[in-house]
Tab-separated table of C-alpha atoms in Angstrom:
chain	number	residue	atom	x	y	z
T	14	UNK	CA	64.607	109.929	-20.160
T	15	UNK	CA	61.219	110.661	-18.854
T	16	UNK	CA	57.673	111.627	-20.146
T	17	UNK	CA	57.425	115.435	-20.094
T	18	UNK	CA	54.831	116.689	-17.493
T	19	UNK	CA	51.616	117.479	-18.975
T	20	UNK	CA	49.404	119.915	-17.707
T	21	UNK	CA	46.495	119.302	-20.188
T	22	UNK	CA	44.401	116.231	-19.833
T	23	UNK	CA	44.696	114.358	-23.333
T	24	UNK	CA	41.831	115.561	-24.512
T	25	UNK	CA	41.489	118.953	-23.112
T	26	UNK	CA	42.102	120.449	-26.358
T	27	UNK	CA	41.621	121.384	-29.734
T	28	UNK	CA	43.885	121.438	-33.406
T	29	UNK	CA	44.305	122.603	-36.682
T	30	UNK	CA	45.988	121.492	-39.494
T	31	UNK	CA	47.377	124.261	-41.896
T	32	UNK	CA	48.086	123.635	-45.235
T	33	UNK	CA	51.588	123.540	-46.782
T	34	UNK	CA	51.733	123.246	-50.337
T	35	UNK	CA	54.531	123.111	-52.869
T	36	UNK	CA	56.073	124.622	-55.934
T	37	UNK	CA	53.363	123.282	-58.138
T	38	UNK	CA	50.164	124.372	-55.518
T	39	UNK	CA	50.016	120.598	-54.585
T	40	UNK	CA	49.558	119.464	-50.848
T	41	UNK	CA	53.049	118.088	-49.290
T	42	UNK	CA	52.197	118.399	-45.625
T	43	UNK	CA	49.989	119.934	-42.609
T	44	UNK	CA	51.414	121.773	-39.649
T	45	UNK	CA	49.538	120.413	-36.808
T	46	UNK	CA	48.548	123.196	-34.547
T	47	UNK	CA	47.030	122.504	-30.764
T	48	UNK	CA	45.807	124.553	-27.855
T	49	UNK	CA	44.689	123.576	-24.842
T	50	UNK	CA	41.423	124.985	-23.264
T	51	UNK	CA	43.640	125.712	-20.407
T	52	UNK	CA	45.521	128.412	-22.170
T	53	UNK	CA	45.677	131.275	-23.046
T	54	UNK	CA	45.744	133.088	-26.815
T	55	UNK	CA	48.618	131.480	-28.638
T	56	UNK	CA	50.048	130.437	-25.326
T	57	UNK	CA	53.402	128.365	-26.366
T	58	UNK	CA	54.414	126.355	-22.864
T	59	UNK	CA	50.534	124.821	-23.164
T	60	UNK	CA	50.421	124.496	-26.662
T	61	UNK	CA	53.890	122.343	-26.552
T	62	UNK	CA	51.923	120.499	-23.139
T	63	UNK	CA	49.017	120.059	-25.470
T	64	UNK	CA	51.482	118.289	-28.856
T	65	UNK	CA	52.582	116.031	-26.053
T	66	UNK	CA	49.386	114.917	-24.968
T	67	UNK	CA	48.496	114.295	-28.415
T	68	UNK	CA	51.856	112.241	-29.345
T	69	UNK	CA	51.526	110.358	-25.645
T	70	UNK	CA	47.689	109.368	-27.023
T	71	UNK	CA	48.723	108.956	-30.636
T	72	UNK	CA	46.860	105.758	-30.378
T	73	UNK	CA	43.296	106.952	-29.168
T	74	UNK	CA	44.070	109.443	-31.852
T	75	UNK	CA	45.180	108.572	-34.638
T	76	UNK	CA	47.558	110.864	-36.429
T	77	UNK	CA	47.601	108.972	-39.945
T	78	UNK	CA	43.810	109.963	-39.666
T	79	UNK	CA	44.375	113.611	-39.332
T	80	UNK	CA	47.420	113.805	-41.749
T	81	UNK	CA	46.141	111.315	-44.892
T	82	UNK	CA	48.883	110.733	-46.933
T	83	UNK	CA	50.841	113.965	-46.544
T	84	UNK	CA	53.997	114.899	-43.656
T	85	UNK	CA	52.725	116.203	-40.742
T	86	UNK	CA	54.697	119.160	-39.086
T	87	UNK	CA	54.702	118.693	-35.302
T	88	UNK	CA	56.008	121.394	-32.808
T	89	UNK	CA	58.285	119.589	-30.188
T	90	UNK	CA	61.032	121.747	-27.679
T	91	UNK	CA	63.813	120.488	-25.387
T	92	UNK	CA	61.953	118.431	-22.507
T	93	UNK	CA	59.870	116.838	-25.420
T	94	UNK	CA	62.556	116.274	-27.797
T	95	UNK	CA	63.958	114.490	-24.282
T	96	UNK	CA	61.542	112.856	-24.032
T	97	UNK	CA	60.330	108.779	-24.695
T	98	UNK	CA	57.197	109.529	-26.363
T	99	UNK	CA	58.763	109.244	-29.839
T	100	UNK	CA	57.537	105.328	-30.151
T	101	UNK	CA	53.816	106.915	-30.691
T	102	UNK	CA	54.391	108.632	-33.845
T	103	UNK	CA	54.952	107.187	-37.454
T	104	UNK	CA	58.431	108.568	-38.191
T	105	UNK	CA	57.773	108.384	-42.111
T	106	UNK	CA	55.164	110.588	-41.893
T	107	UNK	CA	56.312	113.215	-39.369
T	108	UNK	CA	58.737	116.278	-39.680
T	109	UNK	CA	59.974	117.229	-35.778
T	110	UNK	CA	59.459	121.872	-35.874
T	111	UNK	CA	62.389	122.652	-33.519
T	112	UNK	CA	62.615	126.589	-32.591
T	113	UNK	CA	65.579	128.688	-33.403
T	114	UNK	CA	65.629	129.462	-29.381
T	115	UNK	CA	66.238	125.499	-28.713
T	116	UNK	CA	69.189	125.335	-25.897
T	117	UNK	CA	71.912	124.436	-28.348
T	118	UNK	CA	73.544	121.864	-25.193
T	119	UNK	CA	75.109	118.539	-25.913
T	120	UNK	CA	72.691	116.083	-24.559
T	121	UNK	CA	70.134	117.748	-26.790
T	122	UNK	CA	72.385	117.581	-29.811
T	123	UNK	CA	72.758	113.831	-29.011
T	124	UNK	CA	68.907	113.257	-28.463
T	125	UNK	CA	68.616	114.897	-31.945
T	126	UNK	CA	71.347	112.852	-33.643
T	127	UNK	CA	69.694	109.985	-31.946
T	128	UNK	CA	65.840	110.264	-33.563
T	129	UNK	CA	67.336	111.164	-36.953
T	130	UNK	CA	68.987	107.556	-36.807
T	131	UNK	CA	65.524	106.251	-36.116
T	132	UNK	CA	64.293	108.350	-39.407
T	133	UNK	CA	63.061	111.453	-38.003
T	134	UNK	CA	63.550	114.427	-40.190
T	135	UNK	CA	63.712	117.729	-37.984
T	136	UNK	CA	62.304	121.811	-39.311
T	137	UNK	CA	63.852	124.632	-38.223
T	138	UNK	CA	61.435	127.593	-37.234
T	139	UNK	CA	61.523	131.132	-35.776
T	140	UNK	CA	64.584	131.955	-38.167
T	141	UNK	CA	65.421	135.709	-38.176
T	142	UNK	CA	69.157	135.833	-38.360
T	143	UNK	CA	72.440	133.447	-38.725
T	144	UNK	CA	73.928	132.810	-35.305
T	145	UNK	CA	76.801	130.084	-34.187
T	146	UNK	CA	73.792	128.108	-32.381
T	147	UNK	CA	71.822	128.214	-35.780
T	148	UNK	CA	74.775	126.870	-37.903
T	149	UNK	CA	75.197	123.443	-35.010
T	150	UNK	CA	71.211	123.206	-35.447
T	151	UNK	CA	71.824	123.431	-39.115
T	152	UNK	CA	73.879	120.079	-39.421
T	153	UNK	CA	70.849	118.191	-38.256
T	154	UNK	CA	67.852	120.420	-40.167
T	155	UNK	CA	66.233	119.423	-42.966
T	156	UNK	CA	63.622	122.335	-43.690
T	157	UNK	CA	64.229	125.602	-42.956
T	158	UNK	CA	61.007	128.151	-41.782
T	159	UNK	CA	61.182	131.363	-42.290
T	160	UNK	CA	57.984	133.755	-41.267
T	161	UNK	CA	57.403	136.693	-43.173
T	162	UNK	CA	55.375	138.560	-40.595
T	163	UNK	CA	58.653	138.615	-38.269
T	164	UNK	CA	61.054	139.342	-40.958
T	165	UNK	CA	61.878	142.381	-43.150
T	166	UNK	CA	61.583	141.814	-47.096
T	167	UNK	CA	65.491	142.003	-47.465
T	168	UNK	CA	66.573	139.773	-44.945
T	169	UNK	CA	63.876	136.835	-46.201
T	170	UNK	CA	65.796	137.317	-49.397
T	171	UNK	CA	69.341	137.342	-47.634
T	172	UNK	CA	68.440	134.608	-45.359
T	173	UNK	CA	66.898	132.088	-48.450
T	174	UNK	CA	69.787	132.519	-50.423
T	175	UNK	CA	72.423	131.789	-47.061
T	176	UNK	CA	70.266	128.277	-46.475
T	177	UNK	CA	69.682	127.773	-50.114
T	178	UNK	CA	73.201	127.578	-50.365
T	179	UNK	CA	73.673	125.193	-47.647
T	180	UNK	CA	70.967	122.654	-49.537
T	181	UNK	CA	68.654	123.139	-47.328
T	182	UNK	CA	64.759	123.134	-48.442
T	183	UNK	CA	63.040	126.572	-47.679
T	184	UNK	CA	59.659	127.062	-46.422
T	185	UNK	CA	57.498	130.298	-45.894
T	186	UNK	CA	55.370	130.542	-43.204
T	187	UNK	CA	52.016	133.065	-42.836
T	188	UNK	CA	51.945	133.769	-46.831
T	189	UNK	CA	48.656	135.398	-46.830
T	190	UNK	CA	48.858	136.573	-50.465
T	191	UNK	CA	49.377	135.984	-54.112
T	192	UNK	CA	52.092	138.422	-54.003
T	193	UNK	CA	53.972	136.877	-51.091
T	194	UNK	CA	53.768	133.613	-52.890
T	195	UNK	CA	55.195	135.239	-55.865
T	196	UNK	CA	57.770	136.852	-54.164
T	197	UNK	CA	59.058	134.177	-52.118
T	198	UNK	CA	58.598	131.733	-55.568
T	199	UNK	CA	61.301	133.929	-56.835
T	200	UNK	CA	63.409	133.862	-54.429
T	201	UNK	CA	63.373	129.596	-54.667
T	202	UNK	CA	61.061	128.350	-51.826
T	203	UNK	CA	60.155	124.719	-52.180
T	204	UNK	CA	57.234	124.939	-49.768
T	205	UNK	CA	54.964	127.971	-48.440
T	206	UNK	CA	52.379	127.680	-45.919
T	207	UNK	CA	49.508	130.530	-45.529
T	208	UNK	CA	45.624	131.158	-46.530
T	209	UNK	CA	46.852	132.905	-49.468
T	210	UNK	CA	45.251	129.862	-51.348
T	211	UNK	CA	42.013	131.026	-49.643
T	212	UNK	CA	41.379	134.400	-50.584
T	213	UNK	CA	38.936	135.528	-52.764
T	214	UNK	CA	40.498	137.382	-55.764
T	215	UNK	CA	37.225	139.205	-57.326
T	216	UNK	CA	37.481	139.445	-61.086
T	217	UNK	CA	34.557	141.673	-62.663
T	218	UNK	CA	33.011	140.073	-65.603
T	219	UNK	CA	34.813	136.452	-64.509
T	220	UNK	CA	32.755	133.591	-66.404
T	221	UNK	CA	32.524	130.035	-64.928
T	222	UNK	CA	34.345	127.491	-67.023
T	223	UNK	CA	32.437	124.886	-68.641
T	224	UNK	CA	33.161	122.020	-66.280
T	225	UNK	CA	32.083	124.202	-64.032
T	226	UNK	CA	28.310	125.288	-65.429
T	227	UNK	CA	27.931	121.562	-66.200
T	228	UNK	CA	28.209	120.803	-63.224
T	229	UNK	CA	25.779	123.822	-61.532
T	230	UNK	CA	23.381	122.800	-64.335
T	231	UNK	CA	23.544	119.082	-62.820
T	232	UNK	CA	23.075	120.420	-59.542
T	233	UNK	CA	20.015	122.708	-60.376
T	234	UNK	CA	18.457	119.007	-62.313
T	235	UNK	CA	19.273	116.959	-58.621
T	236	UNK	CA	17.848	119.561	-56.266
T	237	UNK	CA	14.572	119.988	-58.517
T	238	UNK	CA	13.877	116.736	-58.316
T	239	UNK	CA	14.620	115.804	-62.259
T	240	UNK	CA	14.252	112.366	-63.173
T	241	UNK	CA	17.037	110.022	-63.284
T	242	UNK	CA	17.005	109.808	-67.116
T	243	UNK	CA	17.283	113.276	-67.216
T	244	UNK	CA	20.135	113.743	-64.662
T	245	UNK	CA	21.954	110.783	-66.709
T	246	UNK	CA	21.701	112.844	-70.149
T	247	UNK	CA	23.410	115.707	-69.067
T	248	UNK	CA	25.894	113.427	-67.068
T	249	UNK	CA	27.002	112.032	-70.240
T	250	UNK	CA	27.334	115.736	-72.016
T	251	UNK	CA	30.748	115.771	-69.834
T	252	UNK	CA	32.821	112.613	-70.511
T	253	UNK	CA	34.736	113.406	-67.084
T	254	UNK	CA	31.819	113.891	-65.254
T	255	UNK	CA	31.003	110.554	-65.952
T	256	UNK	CA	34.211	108.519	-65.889
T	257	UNK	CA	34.628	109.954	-62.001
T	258	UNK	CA	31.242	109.178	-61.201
T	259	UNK	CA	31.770	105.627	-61.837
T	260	UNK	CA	34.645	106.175	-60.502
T	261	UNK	CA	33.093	106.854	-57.322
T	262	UNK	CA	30.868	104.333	-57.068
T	263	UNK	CA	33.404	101.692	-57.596
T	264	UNK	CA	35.344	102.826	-54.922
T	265	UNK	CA	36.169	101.251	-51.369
T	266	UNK	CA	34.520	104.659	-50.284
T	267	UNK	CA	31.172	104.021	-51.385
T	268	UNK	CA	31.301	99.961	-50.816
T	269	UNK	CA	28.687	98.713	-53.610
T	270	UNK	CA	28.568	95.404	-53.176
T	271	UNK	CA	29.099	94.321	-57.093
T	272	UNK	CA	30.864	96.782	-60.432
T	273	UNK	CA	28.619	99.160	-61.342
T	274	UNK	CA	29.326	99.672	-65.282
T	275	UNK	CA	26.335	101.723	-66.189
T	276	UNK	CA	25.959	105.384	-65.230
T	277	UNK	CA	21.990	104.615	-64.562
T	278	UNK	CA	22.673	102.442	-61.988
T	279	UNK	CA	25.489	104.743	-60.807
T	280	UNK	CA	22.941	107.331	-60.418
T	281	UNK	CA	20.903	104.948	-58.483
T	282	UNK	CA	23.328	103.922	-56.321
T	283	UNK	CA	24.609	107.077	-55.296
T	284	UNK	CA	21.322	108.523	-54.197
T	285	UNK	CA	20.048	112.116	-54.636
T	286	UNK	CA	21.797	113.030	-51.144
T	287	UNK	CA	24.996	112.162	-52.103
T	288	UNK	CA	25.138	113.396	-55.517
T	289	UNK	CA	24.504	116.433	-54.693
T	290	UNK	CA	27.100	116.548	-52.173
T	291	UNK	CA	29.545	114.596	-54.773
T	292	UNK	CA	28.377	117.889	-57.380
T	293	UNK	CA	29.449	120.058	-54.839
T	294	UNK	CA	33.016	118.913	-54.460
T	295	UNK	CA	33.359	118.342	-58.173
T	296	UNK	CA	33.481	122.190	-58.422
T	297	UNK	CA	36.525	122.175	-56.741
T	298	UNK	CA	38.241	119.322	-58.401
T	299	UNK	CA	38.645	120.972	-61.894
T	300	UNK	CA	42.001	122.490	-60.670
T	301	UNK	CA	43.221	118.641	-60.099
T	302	UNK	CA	42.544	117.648	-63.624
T	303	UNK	CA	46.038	118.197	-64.596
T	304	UNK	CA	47.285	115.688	-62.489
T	305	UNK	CA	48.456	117.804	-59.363
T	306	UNK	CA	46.559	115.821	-57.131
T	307	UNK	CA	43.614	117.340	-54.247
T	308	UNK	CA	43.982	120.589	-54.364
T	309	UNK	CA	44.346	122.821	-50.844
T	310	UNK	CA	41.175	124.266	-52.080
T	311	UNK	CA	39.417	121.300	-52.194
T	312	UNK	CA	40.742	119.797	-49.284
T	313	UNK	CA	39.490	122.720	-47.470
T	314	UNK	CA	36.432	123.206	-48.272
T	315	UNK	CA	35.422	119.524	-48.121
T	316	UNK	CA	36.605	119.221	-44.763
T	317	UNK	CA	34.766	122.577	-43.559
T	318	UNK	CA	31.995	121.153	-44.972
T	319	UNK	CA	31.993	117.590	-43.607
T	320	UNK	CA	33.010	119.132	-40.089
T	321	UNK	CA	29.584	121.483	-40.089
T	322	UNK	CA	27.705	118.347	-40.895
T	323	UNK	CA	28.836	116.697	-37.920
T	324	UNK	CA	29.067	119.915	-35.939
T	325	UNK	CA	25.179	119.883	-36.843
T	326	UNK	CA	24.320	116.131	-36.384
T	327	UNK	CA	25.772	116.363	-32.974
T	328	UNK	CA	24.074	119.463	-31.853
T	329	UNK	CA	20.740	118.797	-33.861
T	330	UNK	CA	20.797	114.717	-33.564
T	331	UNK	CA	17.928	113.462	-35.962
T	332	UNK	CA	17.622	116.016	-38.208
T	333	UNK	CA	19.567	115.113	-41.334
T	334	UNK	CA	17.920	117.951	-43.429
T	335	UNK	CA	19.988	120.513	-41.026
T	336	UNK	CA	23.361	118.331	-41.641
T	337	UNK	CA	22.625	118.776	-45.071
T	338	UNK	CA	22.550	122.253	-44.913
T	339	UNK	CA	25.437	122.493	-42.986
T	340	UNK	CA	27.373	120.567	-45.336
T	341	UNK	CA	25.872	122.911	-47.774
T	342	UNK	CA	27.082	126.189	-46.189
T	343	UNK	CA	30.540	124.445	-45.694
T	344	UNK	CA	31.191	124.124	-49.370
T	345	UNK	CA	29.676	126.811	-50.639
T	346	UNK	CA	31.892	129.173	-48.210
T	347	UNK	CA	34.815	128.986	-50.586
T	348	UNK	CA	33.046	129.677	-53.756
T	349	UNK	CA	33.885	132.934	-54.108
T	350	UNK	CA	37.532	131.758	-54.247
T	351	UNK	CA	36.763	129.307	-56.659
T	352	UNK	CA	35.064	131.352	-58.762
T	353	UNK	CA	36.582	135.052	-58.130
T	354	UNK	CA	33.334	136.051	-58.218
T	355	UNK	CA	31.418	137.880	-54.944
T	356	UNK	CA	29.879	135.827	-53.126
T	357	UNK	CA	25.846	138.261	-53.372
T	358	UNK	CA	26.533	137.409	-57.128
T	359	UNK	CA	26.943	134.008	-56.768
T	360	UNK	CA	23.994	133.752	-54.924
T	361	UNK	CA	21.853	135.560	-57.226
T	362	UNK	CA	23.262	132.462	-59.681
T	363	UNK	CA	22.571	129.217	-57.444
T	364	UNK	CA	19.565	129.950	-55.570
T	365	UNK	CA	19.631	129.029	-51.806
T	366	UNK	CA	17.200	129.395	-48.313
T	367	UNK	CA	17.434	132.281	-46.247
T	368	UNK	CA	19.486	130.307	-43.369
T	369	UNK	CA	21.993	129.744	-46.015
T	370	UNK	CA	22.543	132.936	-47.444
T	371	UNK	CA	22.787	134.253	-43.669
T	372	UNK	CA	24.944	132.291	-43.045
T	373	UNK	CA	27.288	133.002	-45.907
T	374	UNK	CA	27.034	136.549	-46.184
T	375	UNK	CA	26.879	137.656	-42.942
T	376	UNK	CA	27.800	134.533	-40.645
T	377	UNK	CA	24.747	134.686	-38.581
T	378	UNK	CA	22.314	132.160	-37.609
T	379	UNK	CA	22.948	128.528	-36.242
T	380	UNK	CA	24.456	127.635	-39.831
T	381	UNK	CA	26.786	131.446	-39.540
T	382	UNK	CA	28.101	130.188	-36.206
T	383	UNK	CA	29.034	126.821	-37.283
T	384	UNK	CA	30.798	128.002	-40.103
T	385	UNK	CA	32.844	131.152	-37.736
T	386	UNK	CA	33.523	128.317	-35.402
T	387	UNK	CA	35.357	126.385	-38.511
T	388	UNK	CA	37.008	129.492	-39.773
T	389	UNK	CA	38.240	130.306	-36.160
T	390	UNK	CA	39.916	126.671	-35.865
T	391	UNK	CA	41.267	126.431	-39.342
T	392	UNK	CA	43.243	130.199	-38.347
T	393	UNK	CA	44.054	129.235	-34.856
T	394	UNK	CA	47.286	131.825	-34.410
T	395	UNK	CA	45.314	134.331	-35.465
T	396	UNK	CA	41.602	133.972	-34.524
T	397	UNK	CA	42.861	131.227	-30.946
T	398	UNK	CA	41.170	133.832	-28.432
T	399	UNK	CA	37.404	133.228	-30.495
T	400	UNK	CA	37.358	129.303	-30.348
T	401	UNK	CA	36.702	129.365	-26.682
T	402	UNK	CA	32.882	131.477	-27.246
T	403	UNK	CA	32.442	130.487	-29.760
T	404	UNK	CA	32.481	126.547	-28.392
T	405	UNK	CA	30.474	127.606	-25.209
T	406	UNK	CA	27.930	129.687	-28.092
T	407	UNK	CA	27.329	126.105	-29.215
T	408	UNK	CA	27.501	124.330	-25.637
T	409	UNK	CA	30.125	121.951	-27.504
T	410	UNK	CA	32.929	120.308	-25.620
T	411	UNK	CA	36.305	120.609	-26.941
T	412	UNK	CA	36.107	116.378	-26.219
T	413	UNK	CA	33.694	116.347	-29.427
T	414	UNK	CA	35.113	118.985	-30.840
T	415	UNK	CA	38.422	116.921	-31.515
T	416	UNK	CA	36.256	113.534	-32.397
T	417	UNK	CA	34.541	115.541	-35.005
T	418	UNK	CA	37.860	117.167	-36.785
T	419	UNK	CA	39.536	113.735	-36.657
T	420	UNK	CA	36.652	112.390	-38.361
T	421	UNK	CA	36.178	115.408	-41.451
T	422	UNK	CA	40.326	115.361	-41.800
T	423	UNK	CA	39.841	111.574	-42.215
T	424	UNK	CA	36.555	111.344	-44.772
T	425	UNK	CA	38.300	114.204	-46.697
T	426	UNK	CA	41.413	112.559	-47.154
T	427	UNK	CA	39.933	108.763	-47.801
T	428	UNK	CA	36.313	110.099	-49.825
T	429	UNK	CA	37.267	113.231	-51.812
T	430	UNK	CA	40.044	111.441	-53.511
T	431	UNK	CA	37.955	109.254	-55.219
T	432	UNK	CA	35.774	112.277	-56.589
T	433	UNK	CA	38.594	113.520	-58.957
């Protein structure tokens, strides 16, 4: 077996990770999307070029660091699956996504029988109908995709009850609302990957819970400079508040030298900067409470947010007020979500500058076209054509473009743990 021919230099590209969640809402595993700058819109022979770059370079980059502690969902065809490259990747933590069009032959079979003996689990994707080729894939599968853009309502339903039959664990693909979720919930899907998470659902009159205000209130006492006894008061009005933030402090993320067993010297610790930014992920992590784990929320909008910080430490080196901001605009661009409230009104309720509200409203300014650049990456099938300008906008090469997601998957997954 030999290496598959690359046409994309290893780091001549960019990647996503989308979400997949399960039954309960709780993170199970990321498909890893990646494009070379090479290619074209949603151009499959380079994006398959581009996963085998990444797998031959696993090393320089580090897939545990983009994945955490969930699967990762990897697109592979026939020359890849052919392939040696296999000793790169962490088997335990990877599912092989095999297309329904894969050339059923008998070496491939045997390649596939092969790396399941070495503990690779295999996906099946592009289902739209039951075929003899499908049913010798099927022997081998463990999760079956199904995509609800290219199939009708009724054969979804046909099709889940044929595999759930056969034992087989069902995932939708591109569920883009709370009604698809619901739907395909019904119909027993184990797993469902989409933005559907992500979408604002406005509710008129919608109040913010009280976690929620205590936390804004804190956040109105750090930014106005408050003093510490002051911030530590209304700490200690919410018993969770407080147990977390020590929890924080004590962690192997923050590195304090000695236990800190006093929220005072928590406080102090921690620094204004940070808890502020530790405020603004805590209004995510009320969903989590119940035990469910980071929430795709929160793992989103922490990672948008640490990935505009860098974006803006890179491109503005020095100027730590404008990362801050960044990181700002980052979190605050899934409020509305959070809340179900629009986002003018939650403005009018947590004051912010000019660049910020900009930014969020109408994604203009340098802060607006870090956070499009984000949004294009995080919906690569759909918004792939964008990254390209919207890189050269920034004069930002897709080289530190990749450094930079590596580094907010990785301070997601290993920091905003320890804030819930």
């Amino acid at each position: 077996m030999n290496d598959p021919t690359l046409s994309a230099p290893a780091r001549d590209f960019y990647l996503a990770r989308q979400p997949i969640l399960d039954r309960k809402q709780a993170l199970f595993g990321y498909e890893l999307l990646f494009r070379s700058t090479a290619a074209g819109p949603a151009n499959v022979d380079t994006a398959i070029a581009a996963t085998a770059s990444v797998i031959a370079h696993a090393a320089q980059l580090g897939l545990e660091r983009v994945i955490g502690d969930a699967l990762g969902f990897i697109h592979v065809d026939a020359e890849v699956i052919m392939s040696d490259i296999f000793v790169f990747m962490p088997r335990e933590k990877v599912v092989l996504e095999i297309m329904d069009s894969l050339p059923v032959t008998p070496p491939v079979l045997a390649r596939i029988t092969e790396l399941m003996h070495h503990g690779f689990r295999f996906a099946l994707g592009d289902v739209v109908r039951d075929s003899p080729d499908l049913q010798k894939l099927l022997l081998f599968i463990d999760f079956i995709k199904l995509d609800l853009r290219d199939i009708a309502a009724a054969d979804v339903a046909r099709l889940a009850a044929l595999f759930k039959q056969g034992k087989k664990k069902l995932l939708a693909e591109k569920v883009e609302t709370r009604d698809d979720y619901t739907a395909c919930l019904g119909l027993g899907f184990d797993y469902f990957q989409g933005f559907y998470f992500a979408t604002p659902a406005i509710i008129r009159g919608r109040k913010l819970s009280p976690s929620q205000l205590a936390v804004i209130e804190l956040m109105a006492l750090v930014t106005s400079d408050a003093d510490n006894v002051a911030i530590e008061r209304a700490v200690k009005r919410d018993v969770t508040l407080g147990l977390n933030l020590l929890r924080l402090v004590n962690s192997a993320a923050i590195g304090a030298r000695y236990r800190i067993d006093s929220l005072s010297q928590a406080i102090n610790v921690l620094g204004r900067r940070q808890l502020q930014r530790w405020l603004q992920i805590m209004l995510y992590a009320e969903p989590a409470r119940a035990g469910a784990g980071m929430t795709p929320l929160l793992a989103l909008a922490s990672t948008r947010a640490r990935m505009l910080e860098l974006l803006a430490q890179r491109l503005r080196p020095g100027q730590r007020s404008v990362a801050d901001v960044a990181f700002t605009v980052g979190i605050m661009s899934l409020m509305d979500t959070l809340f179900g409230i629009d986002m003018q009104e939650i403005l009018a309720q947590i004051p912010v500058i000019d660049e910020v509200a900009d930014a969020l409203l109408r994604r203009s300014g340098f802060f607006g076209e870090l956070l499009h650049l984000a949004e294009c990456i995080e919906r690569m099938e759909e918004k792939d054509s964008l990254v390209a300008p919207a890189l050269r906008q920034l004069a930002l090469s897709t080289d530190a473009l990749v450094e930079l997601e590596v580094a907010a998957f990785e301070w997601t997954d290993n920091v905003v743990r320890f804030a819930i």
